Tab-separated table of C-alpha atoms in Angstrom:
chain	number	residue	atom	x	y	z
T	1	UNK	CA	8.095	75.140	128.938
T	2	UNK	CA	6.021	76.499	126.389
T	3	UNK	CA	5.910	75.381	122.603
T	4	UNK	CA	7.689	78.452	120.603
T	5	UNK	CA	4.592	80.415	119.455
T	6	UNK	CA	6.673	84.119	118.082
T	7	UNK	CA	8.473	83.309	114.689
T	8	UNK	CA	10.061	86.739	115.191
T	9	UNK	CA	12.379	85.379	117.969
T	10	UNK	CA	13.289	82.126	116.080
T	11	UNK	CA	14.072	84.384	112.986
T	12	UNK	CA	16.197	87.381	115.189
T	13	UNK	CA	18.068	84.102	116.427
T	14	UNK	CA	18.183	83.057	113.158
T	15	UNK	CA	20.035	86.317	111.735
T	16	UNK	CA	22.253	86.215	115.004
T	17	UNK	CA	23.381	82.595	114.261
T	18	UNK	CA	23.803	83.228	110.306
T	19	UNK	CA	26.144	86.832	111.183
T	20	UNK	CA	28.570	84.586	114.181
T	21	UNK	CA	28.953	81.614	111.592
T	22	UNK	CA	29.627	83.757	108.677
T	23	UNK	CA	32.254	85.977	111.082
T	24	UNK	CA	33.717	82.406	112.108
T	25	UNK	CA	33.942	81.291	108.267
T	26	UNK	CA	35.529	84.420	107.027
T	27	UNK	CA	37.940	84.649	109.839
T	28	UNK	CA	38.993	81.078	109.306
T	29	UNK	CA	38.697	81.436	105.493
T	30	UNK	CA	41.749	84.020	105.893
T	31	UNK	CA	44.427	82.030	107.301
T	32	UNK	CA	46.658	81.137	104.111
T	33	UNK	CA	47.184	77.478	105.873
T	34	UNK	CA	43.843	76.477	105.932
T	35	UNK	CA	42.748	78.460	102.500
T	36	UNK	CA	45.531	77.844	99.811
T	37	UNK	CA	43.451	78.594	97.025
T	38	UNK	CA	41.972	81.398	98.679
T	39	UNK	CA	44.289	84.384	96.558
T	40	UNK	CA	43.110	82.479	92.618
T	41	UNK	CA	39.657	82.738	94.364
T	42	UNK	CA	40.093	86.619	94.270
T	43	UNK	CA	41.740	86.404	90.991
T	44	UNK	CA	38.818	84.984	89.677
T	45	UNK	CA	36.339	86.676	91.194
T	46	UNK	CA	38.096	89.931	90.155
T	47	UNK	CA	38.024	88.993	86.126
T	48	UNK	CA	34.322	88.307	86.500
T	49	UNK	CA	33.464	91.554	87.409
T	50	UNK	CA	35.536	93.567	85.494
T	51	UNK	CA	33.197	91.063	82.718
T	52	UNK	CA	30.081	92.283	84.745
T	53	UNK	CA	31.155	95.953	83.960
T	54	UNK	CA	31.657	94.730	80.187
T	55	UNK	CA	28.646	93.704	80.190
T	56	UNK	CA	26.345	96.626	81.984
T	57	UNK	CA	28.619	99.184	79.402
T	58	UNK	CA	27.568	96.757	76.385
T	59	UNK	CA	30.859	95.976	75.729
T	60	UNK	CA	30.557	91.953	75.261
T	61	UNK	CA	27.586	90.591	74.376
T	62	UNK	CA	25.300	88.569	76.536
T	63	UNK	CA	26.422	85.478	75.353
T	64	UNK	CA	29.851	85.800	75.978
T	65	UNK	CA	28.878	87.486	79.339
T	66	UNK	CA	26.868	83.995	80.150
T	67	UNK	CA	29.886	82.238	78.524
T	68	UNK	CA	32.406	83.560	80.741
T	69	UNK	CA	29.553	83.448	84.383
T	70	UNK	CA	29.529	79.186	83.579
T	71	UNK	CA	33.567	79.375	84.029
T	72	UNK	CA	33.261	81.736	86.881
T	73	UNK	CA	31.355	79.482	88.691
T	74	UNK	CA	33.319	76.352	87.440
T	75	UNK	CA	36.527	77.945	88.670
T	76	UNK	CA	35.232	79.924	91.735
T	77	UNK	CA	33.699	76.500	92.931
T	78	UNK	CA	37.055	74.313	92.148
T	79	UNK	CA	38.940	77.915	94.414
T	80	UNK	CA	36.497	77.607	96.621
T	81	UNK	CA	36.101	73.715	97.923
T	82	UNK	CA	38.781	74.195	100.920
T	83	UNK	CA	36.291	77.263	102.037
T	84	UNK	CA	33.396	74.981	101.274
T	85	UNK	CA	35.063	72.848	103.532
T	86	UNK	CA	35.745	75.252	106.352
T	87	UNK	CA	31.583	76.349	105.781
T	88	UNK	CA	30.074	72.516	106.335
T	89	UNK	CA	32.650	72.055	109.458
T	90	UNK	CA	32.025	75.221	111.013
T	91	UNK	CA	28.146	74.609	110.598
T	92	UNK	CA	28.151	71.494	112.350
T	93	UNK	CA	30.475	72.413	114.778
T	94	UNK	CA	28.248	75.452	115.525
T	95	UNK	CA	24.783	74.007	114.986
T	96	UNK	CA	25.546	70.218	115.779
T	97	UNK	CA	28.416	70.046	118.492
T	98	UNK	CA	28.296	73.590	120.494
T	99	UNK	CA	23.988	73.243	120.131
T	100	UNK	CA	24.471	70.022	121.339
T	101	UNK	CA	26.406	70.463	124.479
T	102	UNK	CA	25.280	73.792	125.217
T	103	UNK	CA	21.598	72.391	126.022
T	104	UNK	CA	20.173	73.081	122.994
T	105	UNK	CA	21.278	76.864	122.269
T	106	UNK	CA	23.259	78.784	119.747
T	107	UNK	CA	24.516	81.723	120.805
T	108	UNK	CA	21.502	83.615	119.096
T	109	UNK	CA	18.505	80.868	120.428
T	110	UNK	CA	20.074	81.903	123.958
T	111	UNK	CA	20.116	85.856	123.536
T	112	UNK	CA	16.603	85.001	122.437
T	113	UNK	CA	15.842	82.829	125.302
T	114	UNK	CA	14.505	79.697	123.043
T	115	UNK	CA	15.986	76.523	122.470
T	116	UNK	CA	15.717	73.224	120.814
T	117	UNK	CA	14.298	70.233	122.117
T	118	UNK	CA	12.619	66.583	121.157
T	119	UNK	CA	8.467	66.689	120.531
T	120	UNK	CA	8.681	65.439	124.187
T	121	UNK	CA	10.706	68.119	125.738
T	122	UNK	CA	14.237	65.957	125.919
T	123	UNK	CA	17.587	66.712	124.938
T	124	UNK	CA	18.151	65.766	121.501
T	125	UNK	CA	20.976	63.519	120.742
T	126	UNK	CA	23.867	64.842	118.673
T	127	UNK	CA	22.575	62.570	115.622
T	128	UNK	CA	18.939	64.713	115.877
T	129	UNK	CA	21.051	67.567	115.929
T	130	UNK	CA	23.095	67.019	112.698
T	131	UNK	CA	20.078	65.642	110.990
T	132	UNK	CA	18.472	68.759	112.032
T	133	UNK	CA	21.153	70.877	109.629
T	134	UNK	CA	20.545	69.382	106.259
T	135	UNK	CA	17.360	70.907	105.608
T	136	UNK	CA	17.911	73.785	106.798
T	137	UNK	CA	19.707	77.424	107.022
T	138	UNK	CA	19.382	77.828	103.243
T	139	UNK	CA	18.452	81.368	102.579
T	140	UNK	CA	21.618	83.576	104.222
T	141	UNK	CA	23.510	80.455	104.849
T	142	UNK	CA	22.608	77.968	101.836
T	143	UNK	CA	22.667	74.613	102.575
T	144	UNK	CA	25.236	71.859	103.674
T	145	UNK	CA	24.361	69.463	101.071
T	146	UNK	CA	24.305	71.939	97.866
T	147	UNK	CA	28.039	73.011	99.368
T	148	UNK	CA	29.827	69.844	99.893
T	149	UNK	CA	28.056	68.284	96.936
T	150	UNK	CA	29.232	70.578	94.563
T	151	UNK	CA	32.798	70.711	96.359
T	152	UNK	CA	32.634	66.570	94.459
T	153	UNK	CA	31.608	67.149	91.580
T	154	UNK	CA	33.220	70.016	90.277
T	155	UNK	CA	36.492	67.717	89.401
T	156	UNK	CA	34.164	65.449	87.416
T	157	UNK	CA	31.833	67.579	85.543
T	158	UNK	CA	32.735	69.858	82.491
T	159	UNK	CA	32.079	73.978	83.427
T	160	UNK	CA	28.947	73.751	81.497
T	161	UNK	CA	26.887	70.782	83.062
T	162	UNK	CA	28.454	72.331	86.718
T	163	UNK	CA	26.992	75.291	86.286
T	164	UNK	CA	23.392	73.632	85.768
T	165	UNK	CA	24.046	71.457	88.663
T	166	UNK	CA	25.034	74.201	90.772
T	167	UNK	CA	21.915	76.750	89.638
T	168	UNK	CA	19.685	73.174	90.739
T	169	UNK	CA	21.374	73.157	93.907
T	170	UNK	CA	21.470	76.101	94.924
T	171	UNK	CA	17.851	77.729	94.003
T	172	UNK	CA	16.236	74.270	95.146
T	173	UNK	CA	17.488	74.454	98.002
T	174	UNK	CA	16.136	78.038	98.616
T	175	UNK	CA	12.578	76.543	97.708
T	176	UNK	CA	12.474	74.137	100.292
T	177	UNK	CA	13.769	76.806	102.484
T	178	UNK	CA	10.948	78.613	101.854
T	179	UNK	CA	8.857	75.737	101.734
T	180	UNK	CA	9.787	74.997	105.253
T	181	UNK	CA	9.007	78.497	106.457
T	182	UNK	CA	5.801	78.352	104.996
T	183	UNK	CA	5.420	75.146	107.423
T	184	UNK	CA	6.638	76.461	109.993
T	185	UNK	CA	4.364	79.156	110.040
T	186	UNK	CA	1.328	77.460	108.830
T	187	UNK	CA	1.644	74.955	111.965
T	188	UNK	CA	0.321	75.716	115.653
T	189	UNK	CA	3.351	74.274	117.094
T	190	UNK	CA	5.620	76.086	114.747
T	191	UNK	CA	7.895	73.124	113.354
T	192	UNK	CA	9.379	73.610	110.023
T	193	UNK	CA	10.655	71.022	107.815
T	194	UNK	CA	14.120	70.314	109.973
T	195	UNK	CA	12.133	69.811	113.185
T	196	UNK	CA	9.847	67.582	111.643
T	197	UNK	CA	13.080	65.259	109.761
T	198	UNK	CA	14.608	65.571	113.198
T	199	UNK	CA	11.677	65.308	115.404
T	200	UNK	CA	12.277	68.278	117.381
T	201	UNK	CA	10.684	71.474	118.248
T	202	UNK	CA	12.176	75.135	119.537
T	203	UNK	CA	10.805	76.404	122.983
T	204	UNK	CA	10.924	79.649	125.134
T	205	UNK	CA	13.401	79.461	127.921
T	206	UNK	CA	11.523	80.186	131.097
């Protein structure tokens, strides 16, 4: 078994993975049971861009517009924590458990015949697997920890230090994602930043 030399297939399987875990979120994300909050979310989101319109036609000014994006984010965050939920547990179900005990492969890594395994070609354990996550999927996805951090701290904070946090959170995680790509394609054996927290590596299927 070969180390995994063609970023193209690990980034195909990428864009699979990202499209079936989004699908899985947003059909979950519907059911009124599991999503409560889900109808103020729309409110919400709904008044900020009818303020996004204001805006573009010059009819607030860009302080107000700025004024009014903190509470969007504030209150879109504090609507949004049971989705933020449903995103972290569908992520390691998908990445951690179904990786896990289907040898290795998401549904995209197998259309793409490539998998993941430990720097000596074993199975990983579940633990590698979920340690594997953390720092990584940021750019279509985001990030686990930038989600269920800011699901936390949102009751605590005020709407202006949030939105601060969040902005941190969120574009510092899409650094190190590209940080890690820039590893990963910088390196002969092609490990980015999770493989080399995790100790693992992705391979061709032969």
């Amino acid at each position: 078994m070969n180390i995994q030399n063609n970023i193209s297939k690990r980034l195909i399987a990428y864009l699979l993975d990202a499209f079936f875990v989004y699908l899985l979120i947003y059909l979950i994300s519907g059911i009124q049971l599991l999503n409560p909050t889900y109808n103020k979310l729309l409110e919400v989101s709904e008044t900020y861009n009818e303020a996004v319109e204001a805006y573009k036609n010059e009819e607030i000014s860009e302080e107000e517009y700025f004024e009014i994006n903190k509470t969007y984010i504030y209150d879109a965050t504090r609507y949004n924590v049971s989705t933020n939920i449903i995103f972290v547990v569908a992520v390691f179900a998908y990445y951690g458990l179904f990786q896990k005990y289907n040898k290795g492969q998401t549904l995209g890594k197998k259309i793409m015949k490539i998998k993941v395994t430990t720097i000596d070609d074993k199975e990983p354990s579940l633990g590698k697997y979920c340690l594997r996550i953390l720092p990584m999927y940021y750019i279509l996805l985001g990030s686990v920890i930038p989600f269920a951090l800011s699901s936390i701290l949102v009751f605590i904070m005020s709407a202006s230090n949030f939105s601060v946090l969040y902005s941190f959170l969120v574009y510092g995680f899409v650094i190190i994602g590209i940080i890690s790509f820039i590893i990963m394609y910088s390196r002969k054996d092609k490990r980015g930043l999770h493989d080399l927290i995790a100790g693992t590596k992705v391979v061709i299927v032969e």
